[in-house]
PDB file of C-alpha atoms in Angstrom:
ATOM      1  CA  MET A  70     -37.234 139.283  12.804  1.00  0.00           C
ATOM      2  CA  ASP A  71     -35.097 140.326  15.786  1.00  0.00           C
ATOM      3  CA  ASN A  72     -32.370 142.575  14.369  1.00  0.00           C
ATOM      4  CA  SER A  73     -30.181 141.751  17.350  1.00  0.00           C
ATOM      5  CA  ASP A  74     -29.852 138.152  16.199  1.00  0.00           C
ATOM      6  CA  THR A  75     -27.329 137.111  13.598  1.00  0.00           C
ATOM      7  CA  ASN A  76     -28.482 136.733  10.009  1.00  0.00           C
ATOM      8  CA  LYS A  77     -30.247 133.463   9.359  1.00  0.00           C
ATOM      9  CA  LYS A  78     -27.868 132.558   6.552  1.00  0.00           C
ATOM     10  CA  ASP A  79     -24.980 132.684   9.041  1.00  0.00           C
ATOM     11  CA  ILE A  80     -26.685 130.541  11.652  1.00  0.00           C
ATOM     12  CA  VAL A  81     -25.422 126.982  11.954  1.00  0.00           C
ATOM     13  CA  GLU A  82     -27.021 125.300  14.934  1.00  0.00           C
ATOM     14  CA  THR A  83     -26.615 121.752  16.181  1.00  0.00           C
ATOM     15  CA  PRO A  84     -28.214 119.917  19.121  1.00  0.00           C
ATOM     16  CA  LYS A  85     -24.857 120.084  20.935  1.00  0.00           C
ATOM     17  CA  LEU A  86     -24.470 123.854  20.631  1.00  0.00           C
ATOM     18  CA  PRO A  87     -25.913 124.668  24.080  1.00  0.00           C
ATOM     19  CA  ASP A  88     -23.428 122.157  25.540  1.00  0.00           C
ATOM     20  CA  GLU A  89     -20.534 123.814  23.727  1.00  0.00           C
ATOM     21  CA  ILE A  90     -21.526 127.289  24.881  1.00  0.00           C
ATOM     22  CA  HIS A  91     -22.069 126.014  28.420  1.00  0.00           C
ATOM     23  CA  TYR A  92     -18.633 124.349  28.468  1.00  0.00           C
ATOM     24  CA  TYR A  93     -16.968 127.459  27.086  1.00  0.00           C
ATOM     25  CA  LEU A  94     -18.562 129.789  29.648  1.00  0.00           C
ATOM     26  CA  TRP A  95     -18.172 127.412  32.580  1.00  0.00           C
ATOM     27  CA  ASN A  96     -14.425 127.172  31.988  1.00  0.00           C
ATOM     28  CA  LYS A  97     -14.071 130.928  31.570  1.00  0.00           C
ATOM     29  CA  ILE A  98     -15.883 131.403  34.888  1.00  0.00           C
ATOM     30  CA  ALA A  99     -14.104 128.565  36.712  1.00  0.00           C
ATOM     31  CA  THR A 100     -10.670 129.943  35.798  1.00  0.00           C
ATOM     32  CA  LEU A 101     -11.768 133.494  36.685  1.00  0.00           C
ATOM     33  CA  GLU A 102     -11.088 134.682  33.155  1.00  0.00           C
ATOM     34  CA  LEU A 103     -14.633 135.965  33.518  1.00  0.00           C
ATOM     35  CA  LYS A 104     -14.507 137.755  36.858  1.00  0.00           C
ATOM     36  CA  PRO A 105     -17.349 137.759  39.405  1.00  0.00           C
ATOM     37  CA  GLY A 106     -19.770 140.570  38.617  1.00  0.00           C
ATOM     38  CA  VAL A 107     -19.040 140.717  34.869  1.00  0.00           C
ATOM     39  CA  LYS A 108     -22.125 141.053  32.679  1.00  0.00           C
ATOM     40  CA  LEU A 109     -22.602 138.563  29.851  1.00  0.00           C
ATOM     41  CA  SER A 110     -23.630 139.629  26.377  1.00  0.00           C
ATOM     42  CA  GLU A 111     -26.051 137.125  24.871  1.00  0.00           C
ATOM     43  CA  LEU A 112     -25.801 138.940  21.553  1.00  0.00           C
ATOM     44  CA  GLY A 113     -22.016 138.801  21.640  1.00  0.00           C
ATOM     45  CA  LEU A 114     -22.077 135.071  22.393  1.00  0.00           C
ATOM     46  CA  ALA A 115     -24.594 134.452  19.605  1.00  0.00           C
ATOM     47  CA  GLU A 116     -22.324 136.252  17.174  1.00  0.00           C
ATOM     48  CA  GLN A 117     -19.250 134.410  18.434  1.00  0.00           C
ATOM     49  CA  PHE A 118     -20.886 131.000  17.996  1.00  0.00           C
ATOM     50  CA  ARG A 119     -22.742 132.072  14.829  1.00  0.00           C
ATOM     51  CA  CYS A 120     -26.092 131.044  16.224  1.00  0.00           C
ATOM     52  CA  SER A 121     -29.373 132.508  17.415  1.00  0.00           C
ATOM     53  CA  ARG A 122     -29.885 133.459  21.041  1.00  0.00           C
ATOM     54  CA  ILE A 123     -31.823 130.260  21.767  1.00  0.00           C
ATOM     55  CA  PRO A 124     -28.818 127.970  22.485  1.00  0.00           C
ATOM     56  CA  VAL A 125     -27.111 130.840  24.332  1.00  0.00           C
ATOM     57  CA  ARG A 126     -30.118 131.249  26.611  1.00  0.00           C
ATOM     58  CA  GLU A 127     -30.195 127.492  27.281  1.00  0.00           C
ATOM     59  CA  ALA A 128     -26.531 127.550  28.291  1.00  0.00           C
ATOM     60  CA  VAL A 129     -27.141 130.600  30.480  1.00  0.00           C
ATOM     61  CA  ARG A 130     -30.105 128.855  32.115  1.00  0.00           C
ATOM     62  CA  ARG A 131     -27.928 125.879  33.073  1.00  0.00           C
ATOM     63  CA  LEU A 132     -25.201 128.123  34.446  1.00  0.00           C
ATOM     64  CA  ASN A 133     -27.775 129.901  36.575  1.00  0.00           C
ATOM     65  CA  VAL A 134     -28.881 126.556  38.014  1.00  0.00           C
ATOM     66  CA  GLU A 135     -25.246 125.672  38.748  1.00  0.00           C
ATOM     67  CA  GLY A 136     -24.635 128.966  40.519  1.00  0.00           C
ATOM     68  CA  ALA A 137     -22.110 130.244  37.990  1.00  0.00           C
ATOM     69  CA  LEU A 138     -24.387 133.038  36.786  1.00  0.00           C
ATOM     70  CA  GLU A 139     -27.039 135.245  38.360  1.00  0.00           C
ATOM     71  CA  SER A 140     -29.801 136.634  36.178  1.00  0.00           C
ATOM     72  CA  GLN A 141     -31.367 139.922  37.218  1.00  0.00           C
ATOM     73  CA  PRO A 142     -34.703 141.075  35.755  1.00  0.00           C
ATOM     74  CA  GLN A 143     -34.318 143.930  33.274  1.00  0.00           C
ATOM     75  CA  ARG A 144     -30.537 143.889  33.747  1.00  0.00           C
ATOM     76  CA  GLY A 145     -29.235 140.626  32.313  1.00  0.00           C
ATOM     77  CA  SER A 146     -26.944 137.831  33.458  1.00  0.00           C
ATOM     78  CA  PHE A 147     -23.844 138.391  35.576  1.00  0.00           C
ATOM     79  CA  VAL A 148     -21.033 136.083  36.677  1.00  0.00           C
ATOM     80  CA  SER A 149     -21.847 135.118  40.258  1.00  0.00           C
ATOM     81  CA  LYS A 150     -19.715 136.249  43.144  1.00  0.00           C
ATOM     82  CA  ILE A 151     -17.878 133.528  45.054  1.00  0.00           C
ATOM     83  CA  ASP A 152     -20.214 132.480  47.851  1.00  0.00           C
ATOM     84  CA  PHE A 153     -18.050 132.259  50.968  1.00  0.00           C
ATOM     85  CA  GLU A 154     -20.668 130.282  52.896  1.00  0.00           C
ATOM     86  CA  GLU A 155     -20.983 127.778  50.053  1.00  0.00           C
ATOM     87  CA  VAL A 156     -17.209 127.349  50.044  1.00  0.00           C
ATOM     88  CA  LYS A 157     -17.244 126.560  53.767  1.00  0.00           C
ATOM     89  CA  LYS A 158     -20.000 123.974  53.281  1.00  0.00           C
ATOM     90  CA  VAL A 159     -18.115 122.228  50.499  1.00  0.00           C
ATOM     91  CA  ARG A 160     -14.922 122.290  52.538  1.00  0.00           C
ATOM     92  CA  TYR A 161     -16.762 120.615  55.427  1.00  0.00           C
ATOM     93  CA  LEU A 162     -18.094 117.877  53.149  1.00  0.00           C
ATOM     94  CA  ARG A 163     -14.623 117.244  51.739  1.00  0.00           C
ATOM     95  CA  GLU A 164     -13.141 117.047  55.220  1.00  0.00           C
ATOM     96  CA  VAL A 165     -15.702 114.519  56.438  1.00  0.00           C
ATOM     97  CA  LEU A 166     -15.927 112.334  53.320  1.00  0.00           C
ATOM     98  CA  GLU A 167     -12.378 112.379  52.021  1.00  0.00           C
ATOM     99  CA  THR A 168     -10.847 111.849  55.452  1.00  0.00           C
ATOM    100  CA  ARG A 169     -12.963 108.697  55.717  1.00  0.00           C
ATOM    101  CA  ILE A 170     -11.932 107.599  52.211  1.00  0.00           C
ATOM    102  CA  VAL A 171      -8.215 107.933  52.985  1.00  0.00           C
ATOM    103  CA  LEU A 172      -8.464 106.274  56.399  1.00  0.00           C
ATOM    104  CA  ASP A 173     -10.429 103.345  54.950  1.00  0.00           C
ATOM    105  CA  SER A 174      -7.608 102.748  52.475  1.00  0.00           C
ATOM    106  CA  PHE A 175      -5.054 103.085  55.274  1.00  0.00           C
ATOM    107  CA  ASP A 176      -6.905 100.536  57.421  1.00  0.00           C
ATOM    108  CA  ALA A 177      -7.080  98.159  54.462  1.00  0.00           C
ATOM    109  CA  GLY A 178      -3.293  98.301  54.108  1.00  0.00           C
ATOM    110  CA  LEU A 179      -3.476  99.771  50.616  1.00  0.00           C
ATOM    111  CA  LEU A 180      -1.369 102.894  51.112  1.00  0.00           C
ATOM    112  CA  THR A 181       2.018 101.614  52.280  1.00  0.00           C
ATOM    113  CA  PRO A 182       2.772  99.723  49.040  1.00  0.00           C
ATOM    114  CA  LEU A 183       1.955 102.920  47.132  1.00  0.00           C
ATOM    115  CA  LEU A 184       4.370 105.167  49.034  1.00  0.00           C
ATOM    116  CA  PRO A 185       6.850 105.435  46.112  1.00  0.00           C
ATOM    117  CA  LEU A 186       4.032 106.602  43.842  1.00  0.00           C
ATOM    118  CA  LEU A 187       2.763 109.109  46.412  1.00  0.00           C
ATOM    119  CA  ARG A 188       6.252 110.491  46.991  1.00  0.00           C
ATOM    120  CA  GLY A 189       6.688 110.819  43.233  1.00  0.00           C
ATOM    121  CA  MET A 190       3.535 112.924  43.109  1.00  0.00           C
ATOM    122  CA  ILE A 191       4.893 115.159  45.876  1.00  0.00           C
ATOM    123  CA  MET A 192       8.169 115.581  43.990  1.00  0.00           C
ATOM    124  CA  ASP A 193       6.263 116.597  40.853  1.00  0.00           C
ATOM    125  CA  GLN A 194       4.351 119.194  42.879  1.00  0.00           C
ATOM    126  CA  LYS A 195       7.594 120.626  44.285  1.00  0.00           C
ATOM    127  CA  ASN A 196       9.016 120.881  40.777  1.00  0.00           C
ATOM    128  CA  MET A 197       5.940 122.786  39.641  1.00  0.00           C
ATOM    129  CA  LEU A 198       6.417 125.176  42.534  1.00  0.00           C
ATOM    130  CA  SER A 199      10.070 125.719  41.673  1.00  0.00           C
ATOM    131  CA  PHE A 200       9.047 126.767  38.153  1.00  0.00           C
ATOM    132  CA  ASN A 201       6.054 128.784  39.417  1.00  0.00           C
ATOM    133  CA  GLU A 202       3.673 126.568  37.427  1.00  0.00           C
ATOM    134  CA  LEU A 203       0.667 127.140  39.640  1.00  0.00           C
ATOM    135  CA  GLU A 204      -1.903 126.208  36.999  1.00  0.00           C
ATOM    136  CA  LYS A 205      -0.240 122.795  36.716  1.00  0.00           C
ATOM    137  CA  LEU A 206      -0.112 122.586  40.497  1.00  0.00           C
ATOM    138  CA  THR A 207      -3.887 122.992  40.619  1.00  0.00           C
ATOM    139  CA  ASP A 208      -4.301 119.930  38.398  1.00  0.00           C
ATOM    140  CA  ALA A 209      -1.657 118.024  40.380  1.00  0.00           C
ATOM    141  CA  ASP A 210      -3.453 118.838  43.629  1.00  0.00           C
ATOM    142  CA  THR A 211      -6.714 117.518  42.170  1.00  0.00           C
ATOM    143  CA  GLN A 212      -5.012 114.335  40.939  1.00  0.00           C
ATOM    144  CA  PHE A 213      -3.400 113.747  44.333  1.00  0.00           C
ATOM    145  CA  HIS A 214      -6.777 113.810  46.060  1.00  0.00           C
ATOM    146  CA  ASP A 215      -8.560 111.882  43.303  1.00  0.00           C
ATOM    147  CA  PHE A 216      -6.027 109.074  43.689  1.00  0.00           C
ATOM    148  CA  PHE A 217      -7.481 107.914  46.999  1.00  0.00           C
ATOM    149  CA  TYR A 218     -11.032 107.624  45.669  1.00  0.00           C
ATOM    150  CA  HIS A 219      -9.945 105.078  43.051  1.00  0.00           C
ATOM    151  CA  LEU A 220      -8.302 102.669  45.472  1.00  0.00           C
ATOM    152  CA  GLN A 221     -11.527 101.060  46.678  1.00  0.00           C
ATOM    153  CA  ASN A 222     -13.878 102.117  43.877  1.00  0.00           C
ATOM    154  CA  LYS A 223     -15.215 105.056  45.888  1.00  0.00           C
ATOM    155  CA  GLU A 224     -15.413 107.439  42.928  1.00  0.00           C
ATOM    156  CA  PHE A 225     -19.169 107.752  43.507  1.00  0.00           C
ATOM    157  CA  VAL A 226     -18.452 109.658  46.726  1.00  0.00           C
ATOM    158  CA  GLN A 227     -16.876 112.507  44.766  1.00  0.00           C
ATOM    159  CA  SER A 228     -20.240 113.681  43.501  1.00  0.00           C
ATOM    160  CA  HIS A 229     -21.052 114.585  47.115  1.00  0.00           C
ATOM    161  CA  THR A 230     -17.831 116.477  47.817  1.00  0.00           C
ATOM    162  CA  GLY A 231     -18.505 119.556  45.712  1.00  0.00           C
ATOM    163  CA  ARG A 232     -15.917 118.547  43.148  1.00  0.00           C
ATOM    164  CA  TYR A 233     -17.663 120.616  40.483  1.00  0.00           C
ATOM    165  CA  ASP A 234     -18.938 123.382  42.733  1.00  0.00           C
ATOM    166  CA  ILE A 235     -18.157 126.620  40.903  1.00  0.00           C
ATOM    167  CA  HIS A 236     -17.654 128.577  44.121  1.00  0.00           C
ATOM    168  CA  TYR A 237     -15.200 126.111  45.642  1.00  0.00           C
ATOM    169  CA  ILE A 238     -13.278 125.722  42.374  1.00  0.00           C
ATOM    170  CA  ARG A 239     -12.724 129.468  42.128  1.00  0.00           C
ATOM    171  CA  ALA A 240     -11.852 129.771  45.810  1.00  0.00           C
ATOM    172  CA  ARG A 241      -9.158 127.102  45.413  1.00  0.00           C
ATOM    173  CA  ARG A 242      -7.420 129.282  42.846  1.00  0.00           C
ATOM    174  CA  PHE A 243      -7.038 131.969  45.461  1.00  0.00           C
ATOM    175  CA  ALA A 244      -5.903 129.470  48.091  1.00  0.00           C
ATOM    176  CA  LEU A 245      -3.225 128.198  45.686  1.00  0.00           C
ATOM    177  CA  GLY A 246      -2.108 131.742  44.926  1.00  0.00           C
ATOM    178  CA  ILE A 247      -2.908 131.606  41.220  1.00  0.00           C
ATOM    179  CA  GLU A 248      -4.917 134.827  41.201  1.00  0.00           C
ATOM    180  CA  ARG A 249      -2.566 136.752  43.424  1.00  0.00           C
ATOM    181  CA  SER A 250       0.787 138.497  43.264  1.00  0.00           C
ATOM    182  CA  ASP A 251       1.218 139.363  46.947  1.00  0.00           C
ATOM    183  CA  LYS A 252       4.156 138.092  48.976  1.00  0.00           C
ATOM    184  CA  GLU A 253       2.110 135.260  50.539  1.00  0.00           C
ATOM    185  CA  ARG A 254       1.206 133.750  47.173  1.00  0.00           C
ATOM    186  CA  TYR A 255       4.126 131.336  47.046  1.00  0.00           C
ATOM    187  CA  ASP A 256       3.894 130.541  50.755  1.00  0.00           C
ATOM    188  CA  ASP A 257       0.272 129.409  50.412  1.00  0.00           C
ATOM    189  CA  SER A 258       1.101 127.148  47.469  1.00  0.00           C
ATOM    190  CA  LEU A 259       4.120 125.709  49.259  1.00  0.00           C
ATOM    191  CA  ASN A 260       2.042 125.146  52.377  1.00  0.00           C
ATOM    192  CA  ILE A 261      -0.388 122.933  50.480  1.00  0.00           C
ATOM    193  CA  VAL A 262       2.432 120.782  49.092  1.00  0.00           C
ATOM    194  CA  ILE A 263       4.050 120.505  52.528  1.00  0.00           C
ATOM    195  CA  GLN A 264       0.721 119.319  53.950  1.00  0.00           C
ATOM    196  CA  HIS A 265       0.529 116.640  51.255  1.00  0.00           C
ATOM    197  CA  GLU A 266       4.034 115.533  52.204  1.00  0.00           C
ATOM    198  CA  ARG A 267       3.114 115.336  55.896  1.00  0.00           C
ATOM    199  CA  MET A 268       0.194 113.068  55.035  1.00  0.00           C
ATOM    200  CA  VAL A 269       2.530 110.752  53.144  1.00  0.00           C
ATOM    201  CA  ASP A 270       5.043 110.844  56.011  1.00  0.00           C
ATOM    202  CA  ALA A 271       2.277 109.785  58.429  1.00  0.00           C
ATOM    203  CA  ILE A 272       1.417 106.863  56.143  1.00  0.00           C
ATOM    204  CA  ASP A 273       5.089 105.887  56.052  1.00  0.00           C
ATOM    205  CA  ARG A 274       5.247 105.902  59.886  1.00  0.00           C
ATOM    206  CA  GLN A 275       1.974 103.966  60.077  1.00  0.00           C
ATOM    207  CA  ASP A 276       0.643 106.754  62.299  1.00  0.00           C
ATOM    208  CA  ARG A 277      -3.107 106.726  61.725  1.00  0.00           C
ATOM    209  CA  GLN A 278      -3.880 109.551  64.156  1.00  0.00           C
ATOM    210  CA  ALA A 279      -1.264 111.825  62.591  1.00  0.00           C
ATOM    211  CA  LEU A 280      -2.684 111.064  59.139  1.00  0.00           C
ATOM    212  CA  GLN A 281      -6.181 111.978  60.293  1.00  0.00           C
ATOM    213  CA  ASP A 282      -4.956 115.187  61.943  1.00  0.00           C
ATOM    214  CA  GLU A 283      -3.046 116.217  58.815  1.00  0.00           C
ATOM    215  CA  LEU A 284      -6.078 115.581  56.611  1.00  0.00           C
ATOM    216  CA  VAL A 285      -8.361 117.701  58.788  1.00  0.00           C
ATOM    217  CA  HIS A 286      -5.797 120.504  58.970  1.00  0.00           C
ATOM    218  CA  HIS A 287      -5.315 120.376  55.208  1.00  0.00           C
ATOM    219  CA  PHE A 288      -8.995 120.715  54.399  1.00  0.00           C
ATOM    220  CA  ARG A 289      -9.430 123.583  56.836  1.00  0.00           C
ATOM    221  CA  ASN A 290      -6.504 125.441  55.288  1.00  0.00           C
ATOM    222  CA  ILE A 291      -8.701 127.051  52.632  1.00  0.00           C
ATOM    223  CA  ASN A 292     -10.791 128.762  55.315  1.00  0.00           C
ATOM    224  CA  TYR A 293      -7.755 130.386  56.901  1.00  0.00           C
ATOM    225  CA  THR A 294      -6.334 131.487  53.565  1.00  0.00           C
ATOM    226  CA  LEU A 295      -9.583 132.935  52.250  1.00  0.00           C
ATOM    227  CA  GLU A 296     -10.328 134.828  55.437  1.00  0.00           C
ATOM    228  CA  ASN A 297      -7.074 136.719  54.883  1.00  0.00           C
ATOM    229  CA  ILE A 298      -7.721 137.229  51.180  1.00  0.00           C
ATOM    230  CA  VAL A 299     -11.217 138.636  51.502  1.00  0.00           C
ATOM    231  CA  ASN A 300      -9.898 141.357  53.776  1.00  0.00           C
ATOM    232  CA  ASN A 301      -7.862 142.579  50.812  1.00  0.00           C
ATOM    233  CA  ASP A 302      -9.763 145.328  48.989  1.00  0.00           C
ATOM    234  CA  ASP A 303      -8.537 143.977  45.640  1.00  0.00           C
ATOM    235  CA  PHE A 304     -10.507 140.764  46.103  1.00  0.00           C
ATOM    236  CA  ALA A 305     -13.337 141.511  48.543  1.00  0.00           C
ATOM    237  CA  SER A 306     -15.690 142.564  45.730  1.00  0.00           C
ATOM    238  CA  MET A 307     -15.406 139.076  44.170  1.00  0.00           C
ATOM    239  CA  PHE A 308     -16.910 137.372  47.226  1.00  0.00           C
ATOM    240  CA  LYS A 309     -20.397 137.202  48.683  1.00  0.00           C
ATOM    241  CA  PHE A 310     -20.846 136.830  52.434  1.00  0.00           C
TER     242      PHE A 310
END
């Protein structure tokens, strides 16, 4: 018997246990509670979930496939660094696909009747900023963008936009200022909300070209923000170039 495993009498395993461990770790990594470079303890996780190492290893295997972890022979599994090149690829896909999604809805005349709803979403985002609720702003930002995919049943496109890409998700937290305390933190968050408002203003004016330009500028914003962040010694070690 492996003494490093928990006692058999304490082990309660179910078929869903690898899913539970995977969900737990993925969220810890996505929110940067587990920082890039941190080593995982399979034994510690087995003890926490009162299970053997088998479901832990299955969860770790999945996270490796998803890019959230990196396993090193003889050393163990570590939280992956944020891949800057992967972030840029995902950003490009979002720019191309989501710009088309929004413009298709604009051309179909679906957006103008929804202006009150869109402006309400912007107001909610401003209120979150005023109370420094940046975690809520992250969710509100996601909901704002998701909204357009539902208008013409284009939800299937989201699977191609890196919506669940662990590198892009973590990078967004930096772009929104959640992980930072520097003087530009609030400005970056405010900038994102202002860009949302400019998109809605373009819809209100029926200015298709301005809407397209604002969308492209908005999606490229993360590149500019991250390039400044990664030059900060406090964060550079979290990224891979």
